[in-house]
Coordinates of C-alpha atoms in Angstrom, one line a residue:
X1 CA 3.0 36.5 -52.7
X2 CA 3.0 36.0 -49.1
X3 CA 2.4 32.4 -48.1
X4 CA 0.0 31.7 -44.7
X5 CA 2.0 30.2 -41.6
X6 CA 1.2 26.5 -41.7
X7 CA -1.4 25.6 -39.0
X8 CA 0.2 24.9 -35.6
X9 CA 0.7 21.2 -34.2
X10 CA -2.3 20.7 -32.1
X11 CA -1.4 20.9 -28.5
X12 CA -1.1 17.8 -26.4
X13 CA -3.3 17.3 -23.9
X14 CA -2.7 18.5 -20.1
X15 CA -3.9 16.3 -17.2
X16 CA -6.3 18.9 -16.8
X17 CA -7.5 18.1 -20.2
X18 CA -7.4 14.6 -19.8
X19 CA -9.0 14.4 -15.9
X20 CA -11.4 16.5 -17.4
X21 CA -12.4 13.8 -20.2
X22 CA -12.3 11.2 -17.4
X23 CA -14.9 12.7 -15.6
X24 CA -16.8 13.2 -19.1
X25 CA -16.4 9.3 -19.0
X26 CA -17.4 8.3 -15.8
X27 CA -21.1 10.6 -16.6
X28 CA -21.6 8.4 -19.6
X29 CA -20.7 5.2 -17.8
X30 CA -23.1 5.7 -15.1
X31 CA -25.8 6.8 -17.6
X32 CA -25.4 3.1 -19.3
X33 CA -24.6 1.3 -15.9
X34 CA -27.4 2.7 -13.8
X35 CA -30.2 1.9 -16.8
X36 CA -30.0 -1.5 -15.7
X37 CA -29.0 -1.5 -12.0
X38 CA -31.0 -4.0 -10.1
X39 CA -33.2 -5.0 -13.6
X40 CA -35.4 -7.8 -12.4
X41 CA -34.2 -9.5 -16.7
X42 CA -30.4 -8.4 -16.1
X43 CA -28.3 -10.7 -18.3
X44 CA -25.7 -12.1 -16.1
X45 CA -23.4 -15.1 -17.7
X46 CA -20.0 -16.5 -16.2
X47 CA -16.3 -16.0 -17.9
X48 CA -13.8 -18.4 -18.2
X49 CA -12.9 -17.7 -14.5
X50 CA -15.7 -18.0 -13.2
X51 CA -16.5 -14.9 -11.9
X52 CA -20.2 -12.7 -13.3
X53 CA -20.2 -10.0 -15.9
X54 CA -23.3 -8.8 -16.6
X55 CA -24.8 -6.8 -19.6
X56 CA -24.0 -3.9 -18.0
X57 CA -20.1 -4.5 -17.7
X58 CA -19.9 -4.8 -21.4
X59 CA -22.2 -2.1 -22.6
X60 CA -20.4 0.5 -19.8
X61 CA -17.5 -0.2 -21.3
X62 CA -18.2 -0.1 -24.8
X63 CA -19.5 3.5 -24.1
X64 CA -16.2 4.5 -22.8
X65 CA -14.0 3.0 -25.6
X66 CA -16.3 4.8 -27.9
X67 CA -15.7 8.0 -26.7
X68 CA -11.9 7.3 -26.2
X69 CA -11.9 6.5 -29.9
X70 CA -13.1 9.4 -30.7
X71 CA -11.4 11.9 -28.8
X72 CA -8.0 10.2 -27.6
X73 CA -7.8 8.3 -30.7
X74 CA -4.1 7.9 -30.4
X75 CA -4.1 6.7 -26.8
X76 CA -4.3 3.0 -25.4
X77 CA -7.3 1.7 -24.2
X78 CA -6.9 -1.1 -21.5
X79 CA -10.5 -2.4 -20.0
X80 CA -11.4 -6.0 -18.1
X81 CA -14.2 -7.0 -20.5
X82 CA -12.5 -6.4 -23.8
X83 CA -9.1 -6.3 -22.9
X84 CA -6.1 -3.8 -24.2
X85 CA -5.4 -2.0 -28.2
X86 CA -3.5 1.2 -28.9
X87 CA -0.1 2.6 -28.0
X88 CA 0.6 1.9 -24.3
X89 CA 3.0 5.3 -23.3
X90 CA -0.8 6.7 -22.4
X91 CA -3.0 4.0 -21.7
X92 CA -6.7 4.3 -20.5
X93 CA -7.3 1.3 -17.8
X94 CA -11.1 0.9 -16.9
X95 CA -12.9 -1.0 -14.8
X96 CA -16.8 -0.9 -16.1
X97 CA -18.0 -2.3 -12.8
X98 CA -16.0 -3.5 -10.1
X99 CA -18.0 -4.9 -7.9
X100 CA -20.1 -6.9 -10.6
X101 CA -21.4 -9.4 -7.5
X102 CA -23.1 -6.4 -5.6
X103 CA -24.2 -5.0 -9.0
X104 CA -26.1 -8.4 -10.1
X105 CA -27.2 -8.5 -6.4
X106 CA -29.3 -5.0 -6.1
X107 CA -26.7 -3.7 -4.0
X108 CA -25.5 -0.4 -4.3
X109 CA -21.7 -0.6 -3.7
X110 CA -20.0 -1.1 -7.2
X111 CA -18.0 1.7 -8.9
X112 CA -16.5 2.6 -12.2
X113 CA -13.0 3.0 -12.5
X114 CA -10.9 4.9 -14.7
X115 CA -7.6 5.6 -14.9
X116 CA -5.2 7.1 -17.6
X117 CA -1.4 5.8 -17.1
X118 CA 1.6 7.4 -18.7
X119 CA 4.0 5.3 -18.9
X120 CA 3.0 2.8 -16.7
X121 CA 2.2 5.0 -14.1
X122 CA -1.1 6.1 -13.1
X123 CA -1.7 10.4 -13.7
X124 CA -5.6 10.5 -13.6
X125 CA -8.1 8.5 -11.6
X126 CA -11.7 8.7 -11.3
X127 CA -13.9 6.6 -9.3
X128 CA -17.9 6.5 -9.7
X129 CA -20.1 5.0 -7.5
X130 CA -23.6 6.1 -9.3
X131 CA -25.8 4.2 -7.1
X132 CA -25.2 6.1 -4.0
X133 CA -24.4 9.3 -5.7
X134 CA -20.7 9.7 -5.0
X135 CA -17.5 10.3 -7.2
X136 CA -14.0 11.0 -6.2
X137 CA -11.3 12.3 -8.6
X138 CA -8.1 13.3 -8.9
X139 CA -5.1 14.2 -11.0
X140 CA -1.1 14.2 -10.1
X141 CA -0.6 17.6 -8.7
X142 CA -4.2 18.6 -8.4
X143 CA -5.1 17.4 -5.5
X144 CA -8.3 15.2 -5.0
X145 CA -11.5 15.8 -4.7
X146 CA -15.0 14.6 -4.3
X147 CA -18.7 15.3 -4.9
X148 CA -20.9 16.9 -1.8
X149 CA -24.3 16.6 -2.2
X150 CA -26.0 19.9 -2.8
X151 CA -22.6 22.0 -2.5
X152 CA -19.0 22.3 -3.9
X153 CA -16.4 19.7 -4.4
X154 CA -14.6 19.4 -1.1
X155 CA -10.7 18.4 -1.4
X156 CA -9.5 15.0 0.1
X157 CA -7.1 14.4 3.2
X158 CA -6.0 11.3 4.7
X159 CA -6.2 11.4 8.4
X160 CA -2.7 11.8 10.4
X161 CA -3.6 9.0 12.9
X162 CA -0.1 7.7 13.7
X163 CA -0.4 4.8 15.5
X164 CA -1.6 1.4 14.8
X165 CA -3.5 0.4 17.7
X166 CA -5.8 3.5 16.9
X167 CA -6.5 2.6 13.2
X168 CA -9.6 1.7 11.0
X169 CA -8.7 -1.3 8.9
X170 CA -10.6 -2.6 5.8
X171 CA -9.3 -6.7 5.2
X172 CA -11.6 -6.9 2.0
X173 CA -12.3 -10.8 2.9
X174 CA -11.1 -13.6 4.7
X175 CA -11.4 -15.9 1.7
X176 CA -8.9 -13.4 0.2
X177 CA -6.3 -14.0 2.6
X178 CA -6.7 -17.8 3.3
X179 CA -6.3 -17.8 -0.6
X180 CA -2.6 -15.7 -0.2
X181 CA -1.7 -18.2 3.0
X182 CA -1.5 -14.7 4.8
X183 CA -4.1 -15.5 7.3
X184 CA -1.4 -15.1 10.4
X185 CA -0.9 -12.2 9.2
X186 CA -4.5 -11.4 9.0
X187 CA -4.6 -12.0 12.4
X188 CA -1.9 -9.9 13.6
X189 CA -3.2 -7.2 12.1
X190 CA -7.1 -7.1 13.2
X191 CA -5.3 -8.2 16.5
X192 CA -3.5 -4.7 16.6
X193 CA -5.5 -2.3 14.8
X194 CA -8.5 -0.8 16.4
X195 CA -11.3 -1.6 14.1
X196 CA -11.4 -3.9 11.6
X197 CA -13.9 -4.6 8.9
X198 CA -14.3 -6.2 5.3
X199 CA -16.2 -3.6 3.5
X200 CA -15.2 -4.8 0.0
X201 CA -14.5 -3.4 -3.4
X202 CA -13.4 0.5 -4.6
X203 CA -15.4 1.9 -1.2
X204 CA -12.7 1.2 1.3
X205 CA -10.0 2.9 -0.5
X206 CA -12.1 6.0 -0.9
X207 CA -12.7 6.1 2.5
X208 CA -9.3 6.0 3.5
X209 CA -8.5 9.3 0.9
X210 CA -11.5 11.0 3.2
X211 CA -9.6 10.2 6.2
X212 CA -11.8 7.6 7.7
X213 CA -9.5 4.4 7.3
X214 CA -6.2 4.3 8.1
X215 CA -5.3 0.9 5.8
X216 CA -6.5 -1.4 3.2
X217 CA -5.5 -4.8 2.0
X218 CA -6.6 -7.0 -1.0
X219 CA -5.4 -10.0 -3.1
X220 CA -6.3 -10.9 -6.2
X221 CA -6.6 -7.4 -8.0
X222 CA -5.9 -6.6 -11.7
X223 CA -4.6 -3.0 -13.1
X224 CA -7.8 -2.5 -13.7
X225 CA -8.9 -2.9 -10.0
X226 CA -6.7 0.0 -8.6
X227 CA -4.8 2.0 -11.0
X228 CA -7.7 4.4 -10.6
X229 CA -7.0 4.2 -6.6
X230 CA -3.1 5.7 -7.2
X231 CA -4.1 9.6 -7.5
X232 CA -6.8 10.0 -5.7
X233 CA -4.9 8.5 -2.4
X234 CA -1.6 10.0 -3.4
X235 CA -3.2 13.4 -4.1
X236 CA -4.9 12.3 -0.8
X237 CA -1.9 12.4 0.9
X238 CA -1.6 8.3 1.5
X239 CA 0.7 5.7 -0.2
X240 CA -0.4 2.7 -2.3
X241 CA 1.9 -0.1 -3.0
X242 CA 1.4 -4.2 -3.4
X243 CA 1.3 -6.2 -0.3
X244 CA 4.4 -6.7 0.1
X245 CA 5.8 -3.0 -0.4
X246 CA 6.8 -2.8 -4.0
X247 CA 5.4 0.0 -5.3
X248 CA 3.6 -1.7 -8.5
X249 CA 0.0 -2.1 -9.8
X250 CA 0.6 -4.9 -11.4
X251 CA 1.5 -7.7 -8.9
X252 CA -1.7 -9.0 -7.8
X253 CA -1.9 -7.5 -4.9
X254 CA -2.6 -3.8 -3.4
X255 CA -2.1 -2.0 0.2
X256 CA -3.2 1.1 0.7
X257 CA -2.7 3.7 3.7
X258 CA -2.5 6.9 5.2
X259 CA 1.3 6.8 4.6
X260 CA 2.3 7.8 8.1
X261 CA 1.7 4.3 8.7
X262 CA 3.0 2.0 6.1
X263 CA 5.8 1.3 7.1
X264 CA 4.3 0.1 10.5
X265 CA 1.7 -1.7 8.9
X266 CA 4.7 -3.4 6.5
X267 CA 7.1 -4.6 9.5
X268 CA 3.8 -6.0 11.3
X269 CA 2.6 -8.0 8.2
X270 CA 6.2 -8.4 7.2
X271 CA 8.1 -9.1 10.0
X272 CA 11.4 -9.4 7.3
X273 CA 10.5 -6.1 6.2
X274 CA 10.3 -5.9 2.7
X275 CA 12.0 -3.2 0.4
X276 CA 10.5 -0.8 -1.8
X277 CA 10.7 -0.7 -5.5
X278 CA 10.1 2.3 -7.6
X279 CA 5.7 2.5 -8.8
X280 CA 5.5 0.8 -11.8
X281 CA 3.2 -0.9 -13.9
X282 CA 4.2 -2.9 -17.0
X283 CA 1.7 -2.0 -19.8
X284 CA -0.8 -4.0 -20.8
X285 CA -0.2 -5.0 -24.5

């Protein structure tokens, strides 16, 4: 008697497999988020740190996590409302809304963020901005992409402007900066750039991946805020690395460019000029 083979180990999944979940996610985040964007009985209520999550945040999320659970059961799941569980060599970070302070407001520029990092270091991003009908996406060595309105995905570029005094800038806030004690160097840099302009949230750093910023800055950001951001800017073509030119996720801090610049931008907010350090992030446990 001839015994049967016994039934091939499952293959793991490819980040084509995995991008393609991501964007799976982001459709039933936006079905849950957009239900109650700009519902006159929204429950809002304030955290610990004072900043807003709404209804919305923790019901987006939980409809992620759910699907994670049941299709990457074995993967970590790290998300701002409910925090991290599961292994953390592939780790799902998600951001339900960011941008929860347009999102309470009626206004239309808040995203969902997803990311999948292996080993600390962002493979998959996908950002959702349902409200205004736009999504950008991208996996390491797949290029990036986003949605067109009424025809096919169109890859992403950064633009190849190469010098400082004729860049866009996005800032984020002022507030930000005073908060850093970076506000001389706020100034030096809206004093050489070309345009400058606090546009706030995931929507700057998208623009920049289409080619139509050169740089932007932030304090205050969590995993959660950017690891999305990291392929679809490096598919892009563009660098993201903190502020002060480490190349880690997980310092507070983010600057993002078309890379033919950052070391420009660096020596002009860091006169010492800073030295790299390889990307990582240090999982969130």
């Amino acid at each position: 008697m001839t015994l049967p083979p016994p039934p091939e180990a499952s293959e793991p999944p490819t980040l084509v497999d995995d991008l393609a979940l991501a964007l799976r996610l982001a459709d039933a985040a936006d079905a849950v988020s957009m239900e109650r964007f700009d519902a006159p009985d929204l429950d809002v209520r304030l955290k610990p740190d004072a900043s807003h999550v709404t209804e919305a945040d923790l019901s987006t999320e939980q409809a992620i996590r759910g699907i994670l659970e049941s299709e990457r059961p074995h993967d970590g799941v790290f998300g701002e409302e409910f925090g991290s569980a599961g292994d953390t060599h592939r780790q799902w970070i998600i951001d339900p809304i960011d941008g929860t302070a347009n999102y309470l407001k009626g206004i239309p520029m808040w995203a969902t963020l997803i990311a999948l990092a292996v080993d600390g270091v962002p493979q998959v991003g996908v950002v959702s901005q349902p409200a205004i009908g736009r999504r950008w996406w991208a996996a390491i060595g797949h290029g990036a992409w986003t949605n067109r309105p009424g025809g096919d995905p169109r890859r992403l570029a950064v633009s190849t402007v190469d010098s400082i005094a004729d860049a866009s800038a996005s800032f984020q806030s002022i507030g930000q900066w005073r908060e850093a004690g970076e506000l001389d160097a706020l100034d030096r840099l809206t004093g050489a750039v070309w345009r400058d302009r606090g546009y706030g949230d995931a929507w700057p750093y998208m623009l920049l991946a289409e080619g139509r910023l050169e740089l932007v800055a932030e304090f205050g950001v969590k995993e959660y805020d950017i690891a999305s951001h990291v392929p679809i800017i490096s598919e892009a073509g563009g660098r993201l690395t903190a502020y002060d030119g480490s190349e880690s996720i997980s310092s507070l801090s983010s600057l993002a460019t078309n890379g033919v610049l950052h070391d420009d931008f660096l020596r002009l907010l860091h006169p010492e000029s800073p030295k790299s350090r390889p990307l990582t992030s240090e999982p969130s446990r």
